[in-house]
PDB file of C-alpha atoms in Angstrom:
ATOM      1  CA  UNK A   1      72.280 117.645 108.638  1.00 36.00           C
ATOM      2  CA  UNK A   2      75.539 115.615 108.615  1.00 46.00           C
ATOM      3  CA  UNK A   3      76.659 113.439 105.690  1.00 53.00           C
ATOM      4  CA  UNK A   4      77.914 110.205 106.089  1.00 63.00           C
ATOM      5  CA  UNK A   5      80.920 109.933 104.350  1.00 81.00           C
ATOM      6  CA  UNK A   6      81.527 105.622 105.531  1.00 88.00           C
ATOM      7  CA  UNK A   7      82.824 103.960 102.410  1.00 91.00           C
ATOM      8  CA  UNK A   8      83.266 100.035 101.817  1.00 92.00           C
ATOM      9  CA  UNK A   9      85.419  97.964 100.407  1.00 95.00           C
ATOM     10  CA  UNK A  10      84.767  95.887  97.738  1.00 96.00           C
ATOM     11  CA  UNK A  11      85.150  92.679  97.492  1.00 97.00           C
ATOM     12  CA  UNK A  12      88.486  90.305  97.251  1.00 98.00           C
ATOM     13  CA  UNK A  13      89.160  89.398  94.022  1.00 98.00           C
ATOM     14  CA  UNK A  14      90.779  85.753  94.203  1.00 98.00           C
ATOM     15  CA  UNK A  15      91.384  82.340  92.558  1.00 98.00           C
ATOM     16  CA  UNK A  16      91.436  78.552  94.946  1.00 96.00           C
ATOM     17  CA  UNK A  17      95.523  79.008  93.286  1.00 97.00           C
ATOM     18  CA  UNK A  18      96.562  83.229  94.471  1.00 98.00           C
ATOM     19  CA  UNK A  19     100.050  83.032  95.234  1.00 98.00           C
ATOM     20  CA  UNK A  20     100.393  86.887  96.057  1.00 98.00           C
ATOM     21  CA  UNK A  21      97.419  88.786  97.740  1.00 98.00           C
ATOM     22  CA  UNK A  22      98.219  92.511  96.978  1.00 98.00           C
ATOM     23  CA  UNK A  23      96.054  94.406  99.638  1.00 98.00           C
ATOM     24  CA  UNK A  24      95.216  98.168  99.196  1.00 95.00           C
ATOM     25  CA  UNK A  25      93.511 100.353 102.247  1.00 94.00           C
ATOM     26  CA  UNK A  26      90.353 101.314 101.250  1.00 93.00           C
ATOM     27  CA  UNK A  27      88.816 102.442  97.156  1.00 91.00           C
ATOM     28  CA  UNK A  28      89.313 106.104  96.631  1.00 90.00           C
ATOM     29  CA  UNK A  29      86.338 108.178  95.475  1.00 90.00           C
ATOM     30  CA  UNK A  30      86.883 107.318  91.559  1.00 92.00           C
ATOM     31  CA  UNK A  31      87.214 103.801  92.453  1.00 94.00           C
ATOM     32  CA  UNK A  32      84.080 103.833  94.468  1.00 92.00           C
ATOM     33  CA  UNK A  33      82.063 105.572  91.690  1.00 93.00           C
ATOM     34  CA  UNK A  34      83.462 103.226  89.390  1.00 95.00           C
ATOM     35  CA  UNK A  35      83.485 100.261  91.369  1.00 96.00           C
ATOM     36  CA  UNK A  36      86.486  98.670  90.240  1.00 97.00           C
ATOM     37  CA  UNK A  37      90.133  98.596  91.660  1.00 97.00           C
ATOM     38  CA  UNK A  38      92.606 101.414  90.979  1.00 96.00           C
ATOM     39  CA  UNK A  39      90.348 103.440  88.649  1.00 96.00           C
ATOM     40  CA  UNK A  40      91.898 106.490  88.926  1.00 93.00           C
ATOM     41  CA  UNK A  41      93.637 107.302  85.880  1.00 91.00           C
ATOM     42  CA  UNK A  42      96.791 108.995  87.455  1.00 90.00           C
ATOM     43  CA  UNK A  43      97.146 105.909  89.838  1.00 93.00           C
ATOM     44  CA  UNK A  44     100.000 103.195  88.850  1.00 95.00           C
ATOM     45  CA  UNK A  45      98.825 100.086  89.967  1.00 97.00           C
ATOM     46  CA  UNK A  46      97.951  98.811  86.740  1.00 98.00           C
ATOM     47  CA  UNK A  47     100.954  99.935  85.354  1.00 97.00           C
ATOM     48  CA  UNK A  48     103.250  98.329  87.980  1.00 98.00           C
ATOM     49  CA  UNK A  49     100.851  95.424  88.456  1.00 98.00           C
ATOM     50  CA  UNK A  50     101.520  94.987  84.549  1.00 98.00           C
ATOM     51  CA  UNK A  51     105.528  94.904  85.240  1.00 96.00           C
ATOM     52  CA  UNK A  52     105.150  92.489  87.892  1.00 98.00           C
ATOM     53  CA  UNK A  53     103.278  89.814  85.365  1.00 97.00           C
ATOM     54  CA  UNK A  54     104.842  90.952  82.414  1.00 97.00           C
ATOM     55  CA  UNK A  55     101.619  92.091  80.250  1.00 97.00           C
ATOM     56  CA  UNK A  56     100.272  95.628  79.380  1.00 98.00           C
ATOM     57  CA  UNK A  57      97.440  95.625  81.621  1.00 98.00           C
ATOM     58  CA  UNK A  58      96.786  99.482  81.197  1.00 96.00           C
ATOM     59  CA  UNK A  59      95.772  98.531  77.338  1.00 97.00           C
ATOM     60  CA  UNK A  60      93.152  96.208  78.491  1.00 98.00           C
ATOM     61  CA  UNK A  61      89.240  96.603  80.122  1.00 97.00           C
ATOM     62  CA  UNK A  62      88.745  95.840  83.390  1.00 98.00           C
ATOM     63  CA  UNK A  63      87.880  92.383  83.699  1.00 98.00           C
ATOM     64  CA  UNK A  64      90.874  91.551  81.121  1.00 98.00           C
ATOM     65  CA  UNK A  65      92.949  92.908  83.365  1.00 98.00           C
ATOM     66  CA  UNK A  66      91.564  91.180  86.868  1.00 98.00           C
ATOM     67  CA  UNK A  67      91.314  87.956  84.807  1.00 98.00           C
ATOM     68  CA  UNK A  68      95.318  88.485  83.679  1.00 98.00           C
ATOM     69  CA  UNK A  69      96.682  89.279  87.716  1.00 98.00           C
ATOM     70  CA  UNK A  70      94.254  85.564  88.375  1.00 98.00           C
ATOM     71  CA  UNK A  71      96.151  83.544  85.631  1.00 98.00           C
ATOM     72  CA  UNK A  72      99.303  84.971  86.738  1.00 98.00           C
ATOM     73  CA  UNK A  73      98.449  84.212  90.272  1.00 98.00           C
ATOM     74  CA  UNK A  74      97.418  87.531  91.592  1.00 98.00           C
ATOM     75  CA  UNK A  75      95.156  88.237  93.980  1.00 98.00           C
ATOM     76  CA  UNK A  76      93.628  91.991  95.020  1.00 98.00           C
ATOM     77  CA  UNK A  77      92.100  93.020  98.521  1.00 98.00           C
ATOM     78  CA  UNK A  78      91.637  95.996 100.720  1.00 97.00           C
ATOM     79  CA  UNK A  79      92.715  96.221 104.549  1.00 97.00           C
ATOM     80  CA  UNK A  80      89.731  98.367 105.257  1.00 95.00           C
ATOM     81  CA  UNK A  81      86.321  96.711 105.394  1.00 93.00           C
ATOM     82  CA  UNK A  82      84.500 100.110 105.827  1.00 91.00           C
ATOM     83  CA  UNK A  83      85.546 103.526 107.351  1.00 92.00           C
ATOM     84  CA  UNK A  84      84.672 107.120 107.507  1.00 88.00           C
ATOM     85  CA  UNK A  85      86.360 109.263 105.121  1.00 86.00           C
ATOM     86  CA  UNK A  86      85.835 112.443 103.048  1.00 83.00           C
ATOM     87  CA  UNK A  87      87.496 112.178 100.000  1.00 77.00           C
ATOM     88  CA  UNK A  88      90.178 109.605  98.915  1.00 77.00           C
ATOM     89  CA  UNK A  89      92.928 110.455 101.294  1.00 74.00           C
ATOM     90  CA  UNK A  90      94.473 107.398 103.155  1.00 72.00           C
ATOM     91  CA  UNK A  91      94.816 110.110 106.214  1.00 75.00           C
ATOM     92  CA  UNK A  92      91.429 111.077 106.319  1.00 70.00           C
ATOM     93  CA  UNK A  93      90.396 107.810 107.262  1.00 80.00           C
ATOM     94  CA  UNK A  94      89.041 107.243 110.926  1.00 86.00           C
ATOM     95  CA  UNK A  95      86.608 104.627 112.428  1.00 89.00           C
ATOM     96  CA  UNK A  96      87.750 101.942 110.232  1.00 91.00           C
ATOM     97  CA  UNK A  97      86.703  97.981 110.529  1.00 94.00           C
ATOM     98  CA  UNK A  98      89.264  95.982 109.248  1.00 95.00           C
ATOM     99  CA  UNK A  99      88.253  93.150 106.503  1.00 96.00           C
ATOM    100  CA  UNK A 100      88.732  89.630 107.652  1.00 97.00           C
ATOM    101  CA  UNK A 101      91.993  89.317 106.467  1.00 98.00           C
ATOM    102  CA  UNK A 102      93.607  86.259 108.589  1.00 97.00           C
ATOM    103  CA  UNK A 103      90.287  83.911 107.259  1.00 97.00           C
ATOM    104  CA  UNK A 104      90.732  84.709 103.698  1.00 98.00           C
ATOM    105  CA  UNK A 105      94.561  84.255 103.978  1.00 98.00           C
ATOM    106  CA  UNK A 106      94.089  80.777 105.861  1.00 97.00           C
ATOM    107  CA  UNK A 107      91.442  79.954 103.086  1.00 97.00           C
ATOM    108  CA  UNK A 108      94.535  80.180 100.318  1.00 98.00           C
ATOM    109  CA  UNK A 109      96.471  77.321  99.996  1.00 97.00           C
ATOM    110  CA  UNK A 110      99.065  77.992  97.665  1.00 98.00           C
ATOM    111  CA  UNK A 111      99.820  81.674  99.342  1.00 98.00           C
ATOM    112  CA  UNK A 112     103.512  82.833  99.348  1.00 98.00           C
ATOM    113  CA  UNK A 113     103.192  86.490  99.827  1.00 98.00           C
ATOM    114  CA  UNK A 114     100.656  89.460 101.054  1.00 98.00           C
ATOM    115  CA  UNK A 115     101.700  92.531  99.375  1.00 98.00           C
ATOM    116  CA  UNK A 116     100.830  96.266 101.177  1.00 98.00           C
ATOM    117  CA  UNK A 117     100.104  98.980  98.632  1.00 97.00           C
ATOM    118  CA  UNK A 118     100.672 101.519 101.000  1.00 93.00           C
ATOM    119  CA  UNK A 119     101.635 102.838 104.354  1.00 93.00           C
ATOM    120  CA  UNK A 120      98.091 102.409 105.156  1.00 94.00           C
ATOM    121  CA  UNK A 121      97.738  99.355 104.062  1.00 96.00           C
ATOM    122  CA  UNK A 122     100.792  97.850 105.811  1.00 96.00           C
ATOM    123  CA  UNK A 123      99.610  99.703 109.289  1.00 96.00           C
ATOM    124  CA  UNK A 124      96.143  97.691 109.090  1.00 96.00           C
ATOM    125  CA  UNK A 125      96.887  94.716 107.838  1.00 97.00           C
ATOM    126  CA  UNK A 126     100.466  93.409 108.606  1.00 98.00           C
ATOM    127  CA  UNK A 127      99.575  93.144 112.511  1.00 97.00           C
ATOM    128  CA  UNK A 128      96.404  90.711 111.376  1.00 96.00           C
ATOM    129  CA  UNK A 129      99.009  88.630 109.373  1.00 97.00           C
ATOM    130  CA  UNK A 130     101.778  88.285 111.974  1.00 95.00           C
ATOM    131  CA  UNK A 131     103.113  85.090 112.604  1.00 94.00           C
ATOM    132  CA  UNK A 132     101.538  83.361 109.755  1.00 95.00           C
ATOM    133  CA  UNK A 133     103.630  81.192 106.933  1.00 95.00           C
ATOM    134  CA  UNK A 134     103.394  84.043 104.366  1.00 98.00           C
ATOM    135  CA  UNK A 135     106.009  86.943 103.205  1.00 98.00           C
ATOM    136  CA  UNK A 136     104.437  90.280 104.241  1.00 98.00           C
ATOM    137  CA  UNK A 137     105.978  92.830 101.861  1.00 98.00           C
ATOM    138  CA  UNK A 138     105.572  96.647 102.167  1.00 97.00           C
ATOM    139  CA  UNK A 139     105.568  98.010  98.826  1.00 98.00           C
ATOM    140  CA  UNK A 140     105.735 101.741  97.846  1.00 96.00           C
ATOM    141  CA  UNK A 141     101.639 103.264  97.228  1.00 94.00           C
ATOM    142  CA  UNK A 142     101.090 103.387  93.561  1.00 94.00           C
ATOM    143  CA  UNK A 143      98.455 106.216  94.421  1.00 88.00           C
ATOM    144  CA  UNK A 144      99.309 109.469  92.910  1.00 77.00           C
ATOM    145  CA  UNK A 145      99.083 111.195  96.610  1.00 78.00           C
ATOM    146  CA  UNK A 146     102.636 109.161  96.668  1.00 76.00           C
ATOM    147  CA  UNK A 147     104.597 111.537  94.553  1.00 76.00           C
ATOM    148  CA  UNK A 148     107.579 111.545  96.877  1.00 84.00           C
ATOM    149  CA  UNK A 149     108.646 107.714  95.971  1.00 88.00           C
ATOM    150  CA  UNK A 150     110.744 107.977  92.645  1.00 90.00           C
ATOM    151  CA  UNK A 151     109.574 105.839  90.226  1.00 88.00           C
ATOM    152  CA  UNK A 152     112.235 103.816  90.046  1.00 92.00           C
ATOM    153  CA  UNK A 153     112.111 102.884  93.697  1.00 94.00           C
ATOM    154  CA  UNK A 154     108.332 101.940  92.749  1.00 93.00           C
ATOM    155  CA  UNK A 155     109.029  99.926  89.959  1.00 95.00           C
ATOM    156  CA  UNK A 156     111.896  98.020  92.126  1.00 96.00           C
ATOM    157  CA  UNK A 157     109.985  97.190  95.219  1.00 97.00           C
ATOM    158  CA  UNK A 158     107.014  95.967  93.016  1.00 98.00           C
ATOM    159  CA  UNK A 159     108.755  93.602  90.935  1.00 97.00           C
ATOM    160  CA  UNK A 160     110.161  91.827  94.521  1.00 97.00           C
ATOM    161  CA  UNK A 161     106.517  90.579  94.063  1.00 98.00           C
ATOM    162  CA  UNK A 162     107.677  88.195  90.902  1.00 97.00           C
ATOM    163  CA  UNK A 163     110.089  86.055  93.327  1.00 97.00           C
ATOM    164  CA  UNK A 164     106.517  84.883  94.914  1.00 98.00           C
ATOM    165  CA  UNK A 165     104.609  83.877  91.639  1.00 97.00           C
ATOM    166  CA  UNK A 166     107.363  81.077  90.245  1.00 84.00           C
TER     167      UNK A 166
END
């Protein structure tokens, strides 16, 4: 008997004020167990995330740290409404719905910037954003699968993201 292997995304976590929507693909496997964003330990979102609003969000629980990205005007999404994948690979993903990503954008007001973690991320959702009044920024994935980005690079792309929050 097959197994299903169709994961979901979970759902955006936003404020009426997000000036920067960071978007991810779709939760890996520890993410999904855990339900809650980037909870692999070897990923660097958190980390980078932290540089980008100037706080130690690694040190904190979870809701600390999704209530510090809201104060500082940080929003956090996925591309990928659902999909079929085995295991946490962005590559293994096929049959993928998209999340509604035009509606929620339109919904935020003060919206400068949509930030792609990812290739995979950028792929899906920078065609749904096209042409609207918002900076679509590719940034380098802060997934450990990523290992070919040096860190530096990382940590330079990501902070572009601070020009958005002022």
């Amino acid at each position: 008997m097959p197994t299903d292997f169709r994961k979901s995304s979970f759902p955006p976590v936003i404020a009426p004020d997000t000036r920067v929507l960071i978007l991810g693909s779709l939760p890996g496997e520890r993410s999904l167990t855990a339900q809650r964003y980037y909870a692999h330990p070897r990923n660097r979102f958190w980390h980078l995330a932290g540089h980008v609003v100037g706080k130690d969000l690694e040190a904190l629980d979870y809701e600390a740290r999704l209530a510090a990205l809201l104060s500082a005007g940080i929003g956090l999404w996925d591309t990928i409404a659902s999909a079929r994948r085995e295991g946490s690979l962005d590559g293994a993903i096929r049959d993928e719905e998209r999340n509604r990503l035009p509606e929620l954008v339109d919904s935020l007001p003060q919206l400068r910037a949509v930030g792609f973690n990812g290739a995979k991320s950028a792929a899906t959702g920078a065609p749904l954003l096209a042409g609207r009044d918002v900076a679509l920024v590719r940034l380098p994935s802060s997934s450990p699968a990523n290992a070919r980005t040096p860190w530096a690079e990382k940590e330079r792309a990501w902070l572009a993201l601070r020009d958005f929050l002022d």
